[in-house]
Amino acid sequence: MIRIGIPRALLYYQYYPMWQTFFEELGAKVVVSPKTTQAMLSAGSSRVVADTCLPVKVFLGHVLALVDKCDYVFIPAVRSLKNDIYNCSKFLGLPDMTRAVIPECPDILDVDIDVNQGMSKINRAIYRLGGKLTRNPFRVRRARIAAEEADKNYLSLMVSGGLTPPEAILNLTGLKNSPEVISPMPVQKPVTGAVSPMSVQKNGITIALIGHPYLVYDEYITHRLIHRLQQAGCRVLTPEMLTSQELETAVNKLAGRAYWTYEEEVVGAGGHYLNSDVDGIIGVMTFGCGPDSLMMDMVSRQATRLQAASFMSLTLEEHTAEAGLVTRLEAFTDMVYRRKRSRQAICV
Amino acid sequence: MRLGIPHTGNLYIPFRAMFERLDIDYVIPPVNSQRALSLGVRHSPEGLCLPFKLILGNLIEATEAGADTLLMVGGNGICRLGYYARTQEQILRDMGYNIEMVTLGVSNHKLFGLLKLIKQLANNAPWLKIISAFRFGLAKMNALDRIERRVQKVRAVETSKGTANRILSKAVEAIDRTDDYRMLKKIEADYTDQLNRVSTDDEAHPLVVGIIGEFYVVLEPFSNFDIESELGKLGVEVRRTTFISEWTKFSLFLNPLGINEKDRLHKAALPYLKRDIGGEGWESVGEKVLHAGKYDGLIHLAPFTCLPEIVAQNIMPHTREKIPVLTILCDEQATKTGMMTRLEAFVDMLERKRRVKKISLQAVN
């Protein structure tokens, strides 16, 4: 049976159920890399120049973890999903860069996805991709339909069910054959670092996290940010819990016409949550990301104008020590809690 | 309306020529300086590249000098540059300046878009006048670039270092001042002649180094510490494919006709990079492949955090075609000393390589 490796990084969080369904329907076995670890990040970093952005280093670490475990690695080059709205360069250069810096990598399946070139080109690309596994084009068509169905379920689990991508993936794949994970899941160690005493119980604060899913849901990069916030008693909202309609409206309102494919996760979610009744917004980005700097700047200016929710931008990079992150989180949640309490006191 | 424009190399000269002929009220900010950089850095979001910060500095200085409408490039599908105009507008407005931002699209409808924009700014002047002004601006641009190409060659072999640069600054000033075609031709001929008469060392065999990389930092000497002059001082002949006149010729005229000068570069890069990744990433890899074996070395210029160039930088060492490449990152924290140290070491290495190759060839014969 052919094994297709999918790195648990970058587009995994958005499209995994779709891809898994597609490949399994065509009779392949899907192999996913384990959750990010220090060793994987170091291995990935060692292959590229220092100023490559962190998500790419993590991605390469995941590819390295798949090296002897599969026959092909699936790395699509997603250029554009809507007319005139393009994706960050790293997605476009990913297959070729991986090939160059990881020569021992198994064959890379790279598909070009660019709606500006017309749907027929994308269709041909998908059939070519399926053709690697089966000669029957009808089977490819069926697999594609099943994959699109899986994607719809995935999105609805997150939007209506309020699940985060990892939870939704677990939910969905629990129904079918679960993806083979290379090594056993690391034991969940208890969250270290003091937790502010006043927020041990549910404190009624809602914090929205905005940022790309490959950052927000990677527990290693963010030092288990979502878990920490939940432990501190906050309710956490993320961009995946919004419909694409809401996100698009918010982007158009805040920034005018969208420019980047993944602008919705930052500007769209930020704009939407600023106008809802969340108490605080945390923007998660990595050092050196120009688009994120621009987008966070836009959201932060709007937050200043509206004076509604508190906004904090969290810049992560590979040297982020936990203590620094914990301190900032505590200070932020304290501030948000105090602000809310004093507002409620005034209202009463 | 008073129009302000940012700086990219000598671009202000053709623009000034057009504005003068069309009676557009304009202000050109001071050339890039430490002040422009500090202003830009202070008001920019942190993770942005040097071009953004310098351009923001220019726009702030233009606004201080009285501009109320600012011209900036934009477009879709080019690198993050397309997002700059709207962010800079917000920054300037939040600073309290009541300005209008006018965006020149560089990705679609380029020539027509540019002419339409100029017509709008020129209070709907007649088309004939606009085209004539545009042609004059273009003529100045072409003259400037032709002189600069000559200077690149002379700088490497002149006996009295700095002569070519002095002639260049006088030529630039003279071209900027003139408002007449015939005068322009005469000035160009005059200064080219002066350059040809500069005394040069006939025994010199200068190393040939190509400059590749991101568009802005290649063209703007302030951002790259005037690297071409420094290489000239070290006796190196610089070759460059990126010139604004080249970009204009292809982007505005020949590309719409289907002639793409970059096809050659893209084809060369295909085994290593199969698709366009934005910015000049694809071109950088292609230039390495094409010039390996022809030039002695390449200098790859990129702003810090420029992702297309980072991808190119990661792919370049793995090509079969070998040529020494030095990547220099341009950033507000960089110092000239740091760059010079690297440059001198690089040139030393290239000279040594050439000597060793010559000796081994002689031994074979």
XYZ file of C-alpha atoms in Angstrom:
713
model
C 0.000 0.000 0.000
C 1.367 3.412 -0.912
C 2.021 5.641 2.084
C 1.449 9.387 1.750
C 3.088 11.557 4.388
C 1.404 14.751 5.537
C 3.391 17.069 7.816
C 1.435 18.303 10.829
C 2.185 21.959 10.067
C 1.055 24.901 7.933
C -1.959 23.906 5.842
C -2.576 20.707 7.832
C -4.850 22.590 10.227
C -7.072 23.814 7.442
C -7.243 20.909 5.058
C -6.237 17.678 6.746
C -9.654 15.958 6.709
C -10.031 16.803 3.020
C -6.632 15.415 2.124
C -6.896 12.340 4.288
C -10.254 11.431 2.751
C -8.985 11.991 -0.784
C -5.934 9.784 -0.398
C -7.645 7.062 1.604
C -10.478 6.835 -0.920
C -7.798 6.143 -3.506
C -6.437 3.301 -1.430
C -3.400 4.950 0.078
C -2.386 4.995 3.701
C -1.977 8.444 5.230
C 0.865 9.019 7.659
C 1.031 12.151 9.802
C 4.037 13.457 11.683
C 3.787 13.711 15.472
C 3.163 16.940 17.354
C 5.956 19.500 17.257
C 8.876 18.951 19.614
C 12.094 20.812 20.351
C 14.079 18.202 18.423
C 11.946 18.635 15.326
C 12.268 22.413 15.402
C 16.049 22.191 15.801
C 16.308 19.703 12.970
C 14.220 21.928 10.716
C 16.108 25.107 11.661
C 19.446 23.532 10.902
C 18.558 23.169 7.225
C 17.689 26.774 6.426
C 19.112 30.243 6.911
C 18.398 31.838 10.238
C 15.904 34.440 9.111
C 13.501 31.955 7.586
C 10.250 32.286 9.443
C 9.414 29.964 12.295
C 6.426 28.161 10.715
C 8.650 27.082 7.827
C 11.314 25.761 10.187
C 8.646 23.796 12.040
C 7.280 22.479 8.759
C 10.694 21.243 7.685
C 11.125 19.559 11.049
C 7.878 17.716 10.396
C 9.017 16.672 6.932
C 12.248 15.353 8.418
C 10.184 13.286 10.856
C 8.429 11.694 7.863
C 11.538 10.898 5.869
C 11.687 7.111 6.097
C 8.078 6.607 6.949
C 6.330 7.198 3.652
C 6.652 6.883 -0.113
C 5.507 10.393 -0.984
C 5.185 13.631 0.938
C 2.229 15.798 0.003
C 3.125 19.499 -0.212
C 0.663 21.531 -2.276
C 1.628 24.992 -3.538
C -1.455 27.053 -2.794
C -1.111 30.356 -4.601
C -4.631 31.715 -4.637
C -8.094 30.598 -3.582
C -9.996 33.713 -4.626
C -9.545 36.004 -7.582
C -6.708 38.493 -7.162
C -6.095 37.454 -3.580
C -2.758 35.760 -3.154
C -0.987 33.721 -0.564
C 2.247 34.364 1.307
C 5.401 33.465 -0.645
C 6.384 30.677 1.674
C 3.473 28.516 0.550
C 4.510 28.941 -3.052
C 8.156 28.146 -2.489
C 7.556 25.310 -0.041
C 7.792 22.254 -2.315
C 10.941 23.482 -4.070
C 12.582 24.699 -0.902
C 11.882 21.362 0.811
C 13.332 19.516 -2.133
C 16.466 21.655 -2.027
C 17.197 21.580 1.692
C 15.996 18.032 2.442
C 17.463 15.999 -0.406
C 16.739 12.767 1.436
C 13.029 13.511 1.371
C 10.847 11.028 -0.531
C 9.203 12.227 -3.736
C 7.163 15.321 -3.187
C 3.645 15.505 -4.556
C 3.187 19.155 -5.369
C -0.020 20.486 -6.831
C -0.467 24.074 -8.017
C -3.669 25.592 -6.741
C -4.363 28.973 -8.316
C -7.950 29.949 -9.118
C -6.741 32.853 -11.259
C -5.505 30.295 -13.782
C -8.953 28.835 -14.115
C -10.715 25.833 -12.632
C -9.798 23.560 -15.518
C -6.134 23.790 -14.596
C -6.910 22.926 -10.997
C -9.080 20.019 -12.099
C -6.288 18.705 -14.290
C -3.848 19.033 -11.400
C -6.125 17.066 -9.099
C -6.589 14.295 -11.648
C -2.853 14.150 -12.190
C -2.389 13.854 -8.447
C -4.971 11.086 -8.179
C -3.376 9.433 -11.179
C -0.362 8.591 -9.059
C -2.543 6.208 -7.068
C -5.095 4.907 -9.517
C -5.680 4.762 -13.272
C -9.410 5.122 -12.869
C -10.500 8.758 -13.280
C -13.965 8.000 -11.941
C -12.428 6.810 -8.745
C -10.516 10.091 -8.527
C -13.741 11.979 -9.061
C -15.469 10.035 -6.289
C -12.525 10.634 -3.988
C -12.665 14.333 -4.716
C -16.375 14.537 -3.936
C -15.866 12.624 -0.686
C -12.982 14.930 0.185
C -15.083 18.043 -0.359
C -17.806 16.509 1.820
C -15.293 15.833 4.576
C -14.119 19.429 4.369
C -17.679 20.702 4.764
C -18.179 18.542 7.857
C -14.922 19.769 9.264
C -15.861 23.413 8.840
C -19.295 22.928 10.351
C -17.835 21.109 13.354
C -15.757 24.175 14.029
C -18.291 26.862 13.230
C -21.420 25.350 14.766
C -19.790 22.961 17.191
C -17.223 25.454 18.434
C -14.429 22.896 18.237
C -10.822 23.854 17.541
C -9.143 22.209 14.523
C -7.242 19.578 16.511
C -10.448 18.652 18.368
C -12.436 18.545 15.147
C -9.817 16.414 13.430
C -9.816 13.975 16.313
C -13.593 13.901 16.217
C -13.756 13.249 12.468
C -10.956 10.766 12.202
C -12.221 8.910 15.204
C -15.037 7.802 12.938
C -12.728 6.386 10.279
C -9.266 4.848 10.467
C -7.300 7.277 12.582
C -4.097 8.594 10.987
C -1.019 6.688 11.952
C 1.093 8.726 14.239
C 4.807 8.016 14.186
C 5.522 7.992 17.868
C 3.174 7.910 20.838
C 1.664 11.240 21.864
C 3.773 12.940 24.529
C 2.189 12.697 27.979
C 0.323 15.891 28.789
C 2.496 17.464 31.415
C 0.817 19.830 33.853
C 1.100 23.485 32.913
C 4.062 24.963 34.764
C 4.315 28.534 35.840
C 2.159 30.102 38.492
C -1.401 30.755 37.557
C -2.904 33.960 38.853
C -4.949 33.106 41.975
C -7.903 35.285 41.100
C -8.554 33.441 37.879
C -8.544 29.864 39.053
C -12.312 29.663 38.804
C -14.195 30.518 35.660
C -13.839 34.252 35.686
C -16.297 35.127 32.960
C -13.664 36.600 30.684
C -13.764 35.853 26.984
C -10.510 36.131 25.082
C -10.360 35.904 21.319
C -7.194 34.584 19.737
C -6.428 35.759 16.252
C -3.730 34.468 14.006
C -2.972 31.712 11.585
C -4.078 28.231 12.629
C -0.610 26.821 12.087
C 0.532 29.054 14.930
C -2.453 29.194 17.221
C -2.967 25.433 17.429
C 0.656 24.351 17.532
C 1.143 23.696 21.199
C 4.906 23.798 21.041
C 5.248 27.178 19.317
C 2.676 28.865 21.532
C 3.702 27.057 24.703
C 0.175 25.704 25.040
C -1.386 29.135 25.025
C -4.989 27.982 24.627
C -4.606 25.507 27.451
C -3.117 28.161 29.730
C -5.911 30.596 29.013
C -8.519 27.943 29.659
C -6.783 26.948 32.876
C -6.890 30.580 33.934
C -10.648 30.405 33.587
C -11.044 32.266 30.308
C -13.315 31.249 27.511
C -11.257 31.107 24.316
C -12.599 31.993 20.879
C -10.704 31.510 17.655
C -11.100 32.546 14.009
C -12.188 29.034 13.005
C -15.393 29.498 14.979
C -16.594 32.198 12.577
C -18.272 31.633 9.227
C -16.459 32.711 6.101
C -19.210 35.232 5.481
C -18.594 36.939 8.814
C -14.844 36.967 8.222
C -15.134 38.394 4.723
C -17.469 41.157 5.847
C -15.120 42.094 8.651
C -12.099 42.228 6.338
C -13.861 44.467 3.846
C -14.980 46.764 6.602
C -11.619 47.055 8.303
C -9.046 46.874 5.550
C -10.934 47.396 2.355
C -10.395 44.701 -0.214
C -8.546 41.668 1.077
C -4.996 41.247 -0.143
C -3.811 37.958 1.282
C -5.525 34.603 1.263
C -5.094 34.238 5.006
C -5.964 37.772 5.892
C -9.306 36.646 7.249
C -7.728 34.848 10.156
C -6.117 37.995 11.441
C -7.884 41.084 10.110
C -11.240 39.408 9.602
C -11.347 37.716 12.980
C -9.862 40.783 14.685
C -12.371 43.106 13.086
C -15.272 40.824 13.920
C -14.304 40.178 17.524
C -13.618 43.860 18.161
C -17.244 44.495 17.342
C -18.588 41.642 19.441
C -18.453 41.555 23.211
C -15.161 39.796 23.867
C -13.120 41.258 26.677
C -9.681 40.870 25.193
C -7.995 39.946 21.932
C -4.580 38.363 21.674
C -2.888 38.466 18.273
C -0.443 35.620 17.760
C 2.330 36.130 15.240
C 5.943 35.159 14.727
C 8.959 37.402 14.497
C 9.847 38.631 11.062
C 6.458 38.033 9.474
C 5.798 41.164 7.460
C 2.187 40.421 6.526
C 1.325 39.655 10.147
C 2.999 42.880 11.295
C 0.861 44.835 8.874
C -2.313 43.011 9.762
C -1.819 43.152 13.522
C -1.045 46.833 13.170
C -4.357 47.358 11.418
C -6.265 45.488 14.139
C -4.418 47.269 16.925
C -5.188 50.684 15.443
C -8.850 49.753 15.223
C -8.796 48.539 18.821
C -7.383 51.906 19.869
C -10.083 53.713 17.919
C -12.959 51.652 19.280
C -11.691 51.483 22.877
C -13.774 48.353 23.328
C -11.707 45.216 23.832
C -8.124 45.198 25.082
C -5.610 44.083 22.511
C -2.230 42.416 22.935
C 0.095 41.259 20.206
C 2.216 38.249 21.063
C 5.344 37.795 18.958
C 6.720 34.296 19.148
C 9.975 32.884 17.922
C 12.081 29.874 18.611
C 13.766 31.389 21.618
C 10.540 32.270 23.421
C 10.999 31.227 26.988
C 7.928 30.163 28.864
C 8.416 32.584 31.711
C 8.219 35.600 29.433
C 5.031 34.358 27.850
C 3.407 33.461 31.179
C 4.211 36.888 32.628
C 2.661 38.691 29.703
C -0.399 36.470 29.717
C -0.975 37.003 33.401
C -0.559 40.745 33.112
C -2.999 40.817 30.233
C -5.675 38.657 31.837
C -5.332 40.627 35.082
C -5.809 43.870 33.212
C -8.799 42.576 31.281
C -10.402 41.223 34.466
C -9.885 44.480 36.345
C -11.261 46.499 33.473
C -14.352 44.343 33.248
C -14.944 44.447 36.975
C -14.651 48.217 37.137
C -17.003 48.582 34.176
C -19.583 46.335 35.803
C -19.249 48.306 39.049
C -19.950 51.529 37.144
C -22.975 50.021 35.454
C -24.387 48.915 38.800
C -3.352 69.480 -4.601
C 0.342 69.166 -3.893
C 1.816 65.790 -4.807
C 4.609 64.084 -2.910
C 6.535 61.023 -4.046
C 8.923 58.623 -2.312
C 12.479 57.940 -3.475
C 13.842 54.970 -5.348
C 17.234 55.736 -6.810
C 16.912 58.441 -9.466
C 13.194 57.945 -10.045
C 12.425 61.448 -8.820
C 14.085 62.923 -11.903
C 11.716 61.537 -14.565
C 8.791 62.253 -12.271
C 9.892 65.841 -11.796
C 10.235 66.165 -15.574
C 6.646 64.974 -16.047
C 5.211 67.133 -13.280
C 6.962 70.245 -14.613
C 5.625 69.728 -18.107
C 2.102 69.098 -16.832
C 2.096 71.952 -14.320
C 1.392 69.595 -11.437
C 2.217 71.132 -8.083
C 4.692 68.756 -6.478
C 7.225 68.402 -3.708
C 10.167 66.026 -3.759
C 11.277 65.026 -0.245
C 14.979 65.286 0.617
C 17.087 62.357 -0.559
C 17.246 59.422 1.789
C 19.107 60.244 4.951
C 19.424 59.124 8.526
C 16.514 61.397 9.404
C 14.192 59.761 6.893
C 15.207 56.358 8.182
C 14.671 57.307 11.850
C 11.251 58.756 11.090
C 10.272 55.686 9.176
C 11.519 53.277 11.815
C 9.815 55.118 14.626
C 6.399 54.982 13.015
C 6.475 51.580 11.359
C 5.261 48.275 12.740
C 8.264 46.292 13.831
C 8.544 43.297 11.546
C 8.490 45.235 8.296
C 11.198 45.506 5.732
C 13.562 48.387 5.137
C 11.869 49.590 1.930
C 8.655 50.190 3.880
C 10.426 52.187 6.549
C 12.455 54.305 4.157
C 9.463 55.023 1.961
C 7.409 55.953 5.009
C 10.216 58.304 6.049
C 10.123 59.900 2.590
C 6.355 60.287 2.726
C 6.504 61.885 6.164
C 9.162 64.335 4.975
C 7.120 65.084 1.868
C 4.099 65.793 4.048
C 6.188 68.032 6.298
C 7.236 69.931 3.188
C 3.609 70.568 2.305
C 2.374 67.611 0.266
C -1.265 66.675 0.742
C -1.460 63.881 -1.833
C 1.059 61.054 -1.828
C 1.929 58.707 -4.650
C 2.766 55.120 -3.803
C 2.924 51.859 -5.754
C 0.583 48.970 -5.182
C -1.083 46.049 -6.895
C -2.110 42.440 -6.372
C 0.031 39.387 -6.375
C 3.316 41.174 -5.978
C 4.941 40.738 -2.595
C 3.617 42.331 0.593
C 4.380 45.693 -1.051
C 0.796 45.780 -2.301
C -0.415 46.247 1.270
C 1.924 49.128 2.105
C -0.040 52.023 0.711
C -3.094 51.434 2.909
C -1.015 50.929 6.038
C 1.084 54.021 5.371
C -2.059 56.053 4.810
C -3.400 54.949 8.199
C -0.112 55.668 9.925
C 0.071 59.177 8.455
C -3.555 59.926 9.298
C -3.080 58.690 12.859
C -0.069 60.990 13.094
C -2.457 63.825 12.370
C -1.650 64.470 8.713
C -4.704 64.836 6.543
C -3.409 63.264 3.360
C -4.776 61.394 0.346
C -2.928 58.361 -0.905
C -2.852 57.694 -4.619
C -1.802 54.206 -5.666
C -0.045 53.373 -8.884
C -0.870 49.774 -9.796
C 2.127 47.827 -10.988
C 0.532 44.459 -11.580
C -2.377 44.980 -13.991
C -3.106 47.521 -16.747
C 0.255 49.058 -16.172
C 0.841 51.503 -18.983
C -2.723 52.555 -19.343
C -3.171 52.706 -15.583
C -0.132 54.917 -15.241
C -1.235 57.304 -17.982
C -4.760 57.496 -16.623
C -3.414 58.270 -13.183
C -1.200 61.029 -14.534
C -4.139 62.493 -16.431
C -6.158 62.528 -13.242
C -3.384 64.251 -11.336
C -2.821 66.742 -14.140
C -6.365 68.017 -13.925
C -7.445 66.212 -17.073
C -4.855 67.744 -19.369
C -5.170 66.605 -23.015
C -3.784 63.153 -23.899
C -1.207 64.522 -26.293
C 0.339 66.647 -23.570
C 0.370 63.701 -21.167
C 2.033 61.351 -23.599
C 4.589 63.983 -24.494
C 5.431 64.585 -20.829
C 5.629 60.855 -20.211
C 7.985 60.379 -23.130
C 10.221 63.149 -21.857
C 10.373 61.563 -18.410
C 11.182 58.232 -20.004
C 13.946 59.810 -22.085
C 15.568 61.202 -18.941
C 15.311 57.787 -17.245
C 16.953 56.031 -20.164
C 19.733 58.619 -20.345
C 20.443 58.288 -16.630
C 20.622 54.517 -16.791
C 22.869 54.527 -19.842
C 25.319 56.825 -18.078
C 25.172 54.689 -14.961
C 26.047 51.559 -16.921
C 29.122 53.320 -18.273
C 30.043 54.457 -14.770
C 29.884 50.879 -13.491
C 32.579 49.924 -15.956
C 34.787 52.975 -15.418
C 34.647 52.813 -11.621
C 36.443 49.483 -11.632
C 39.487 50.607 -13.628
C 39.891 54.370 -13.031
C 43.299 55.395 -11.792
C 41.932 58.145 -9.556
C 39.159 56.560 -7.502
C 36.054 58.671 -7.280
C 36.359 60.419 -10.634
C 33.526 58.516 -12.272
C 31.224 59.162 -9.316
C 31.915 62.885 -9.474
C 31.069 62.946 -13.164
C 27.937 60.914 -12.424
C 26.604 63.360 -9.824
C 27.181 66.292 -12.156
C 25.441 64.412 -14.969
C 22.470 63.590 -12.735
C 22.136 67.209 -11.709
C 22.399 68.475 -15.281
C 19.822 65.993 -16.540
C 17.471 66.954 -13.727
C 17.709 70.654 -14.548
C 17.128 70.518 -18.274
C 13.666 70.725 -19.777
C 14.539 70.316 -23.411
C 15.055 67.172 -25.530
C 17.980 68.459 -27.533
C 19.720 69.745 -24.422
C 19.170 66.315 -22.842
C 20.821 64.529 -25.750
C 23.725 66.955 -25.662
C 24.185 66.518 -21.917
C 24.198 62.753 -22.246
C 26.745 62.833 -25.067
C 28.867 65.327 -23.179
C 29.076 63.354 -19.942
C 29.495 60.026 -21.689
C 32.447 61.553 -23.456
C 33.889 62.751 -20.157
C 33.544 59.240 -18.788
C 35.258 57.754 -21.809
C 38.172 60.123 -21.292
C 38.728 59.225 -17.625
C 42.222 57.836 -17.277
C 42.088 54.123 -16.618
C 44.544 51.436 -15.780
C 44.927 49.437 -18.990
C 46.613 46.525 -17.252
C 43.700 45.990 -14.905
C 41.521 42.926 -15.306
C 38.704 43.695 -12.949
C 36.668 40.956 -11.382
C 33.097 40.894 -12.636
C 30.431 40.665 -9.966
C 26.697 40.625 -10.593
C 24.230 42.296 -8.273
C 20.956 40.422 -7.850
C 18.102 40.509 -5.404
C 15.128 42.554 -4.348
C 14.169 45.490 -6.568
C 14.251 48.352 -4.060
C 17.470 47.588 -2.207
C 19.285 46.950 -5.485
C 18.280 50.374 -6.807
C 18.399 52.589 -3.744
C 22.018 53.331 -2.773
C 21.123 54.545 0.716
C 19.648 51.174 1.609
C 22.665 49.209 0.398
C 25.371 51.634 1.604
C 26.162 52.489 -2.001
C 27.617 49.038 -2.528
C 28.352 49.576 -6.210
C 30.693 52.477 -5.478
C 32.415 50.461 -2.793
C 32.902 47.563 -5.174
C 34.266 50.011 -7.742
C 36.793 51.224 -5.181
C 37.870 47.633 -4.699
C 38.451 47.373 -8.442
C 35.390 45.283 -9.230
C 33.177 45.764 -12.269
C 29.533 45.577 -11.323
C 26.854 44.210 -13.646
C 23.167 44.499 -12.977
C 20.059 43.488 -14.878
C 17.690 45.494 -12.688
C 17.320 49.057 -13.930
C 14.194 51.155 -13.738
C 14.426 51.886 -17.452
C 14.532 48.128 -18.113
C 11.595 47.530 -15.825
C 9.660 50.297 -17.560
C 10.514 49.053 -21.023
C 9.300 45.552 -20.287
C 6.528 46.039 -17.766
C 4.819 48.845 -19.582
C 5.524 48.055 -23.217
C 6.864 44.657 -24.099
C 5.171 42.397 -21.559
C 1.676 43.263 -22.770
C 2.915 42.203 -26.217
C 3.900 38.867 -24.801
C 7.641 39.444 -24.629
C 8.850 38.670 -21.173
C 12.518 39.258 -20.487
C 12.238 37.249 -17.343
C 11.322 34.073 -19.259
C 15.004 33.365 -19.732
C 15.647 33.660 -16.015
C 12.606 31.586 -15.112
C 13.575 28.857 -17.532
C 17.055 28.712 -16.041
C 15.606 28.406 -12.547
C 13.042 25.716 -13.424
C 14.967 22.660 -12.243
C 15.222 24.251 -8.813
C 12.191 26.480 -8.492
C 9.140 25.625 -10.522
C 6.965 28.615 -9.923
C 6.797 32.308 -9.180
C 7.034 32.944 -5.462
C 6.565 36.693 -5.492
C 9.054 39.528 -5.419
C 12.243 38.692 -7.280
C 12.741 35.248 -5.762
C 12.405 33.280 -8.994
C 14.644 35.747 -10.817
C 17.354 35.542 -8.148
C 17.652 31.775 -8.524
C 17.612 32.129 -12.310
C 20.328 34.766 -12.262
C 22.580 32.485 -10.270
C 22.114 29.681 -12.755
C 22.639 31.933 -15.773
C 25.687 33.791 -14.563
C 27.554 30.827 -13.072
C 30.653 30.383 -15.167
C 30.379 33.866 -16.672
C 30.786 36.198 -13.718
C 33.313 35.769 -10.934
C 30.769 36.168 -8.155
C 27.324 37.403 -7.227
C 26.115 39.686 -4.512
C 22.566 38.958 -3.427
C 20.865 41.928 -1.812
C 17.727 41.515 0.238
C 15.912 43.407 2.959
C 15.758 41.605 6.258
C 12.645 39.362 6.425
C 12.047 39.501 2.674
C 10.561 36.051 2.223
C 10.944 35.533 -1.555
C 14.645 36.278 -1.196
C 14.905 33.974 1.822
C 13.400 31.143 -0.209
C 15.843 31.949 -3.029
C 18.699 32.065 -0.527
C 17.762 28.592 0.724
C 17.539 27.117 -2.753
C 20.620 28.726 -4.325
C 23.373 26.685 -2.627
C 21.833 23.503 -4.021
C 22.097 24.275 -7.706
C 24.473 22.312 -9.880
C 25.799 25.535 -11.366
C 28.342 26.890 -8.932
C 29.377 30.487 -8.373
C 30.249 32.254 -5.130
C 27.243 34.160 -3.789
C 27.369 36.620 -0.924
C 23.994 37.498 0.600
C 23.836 40.898 2.244
C 20.783 41.739 4.312
C 19.777 45.385 4.325
C 18.189 46.602 7.492
C 18.167 49.672 9.690
C 20.456 47.923 12.167
C 23.103 47.107 9.569
C 26.296 49.127 9.578
C 28.541 50.080 6.718
C 31.565 48.601 8.480
C 29.836 45.241 8.693
C 29.083 45.292 5.010
C 32.584 46.443 4.075
C 34.204 43.659 6.084
C 32.147 41.073 4.268
C 32.693 42.726 0.919
C 36.461 42.902 1.308
C 36.643 39.275 2.407
C 34.458 38.257 -0.532
C 36.532 40.149 -3.087
C 39.740 38.720 -1.592
C 38.316 35.243 -1.955
C 37.274 35.847 -5.564
C 40.714 37.150 -6.457
C 42.359 34.177 -4.853
C 40.065 31.798 -6.695
C 40.911 33.432 -9.959
C 44.651 33.228 -9.264
C 44.420 29.565 -8.334
C 42.386 28.793 -11.440
C 44.914 30.586 -13.640
C 47.803 28.686 -12.088
C 46.081 25.337 -12.477
C 45.205 26.094 -16.119
C 48.823 27.011 -16.805
C 49.956 23.796 -15.149
C 47.671 21.767 -17.402
C 49.069 23.514 -20.476
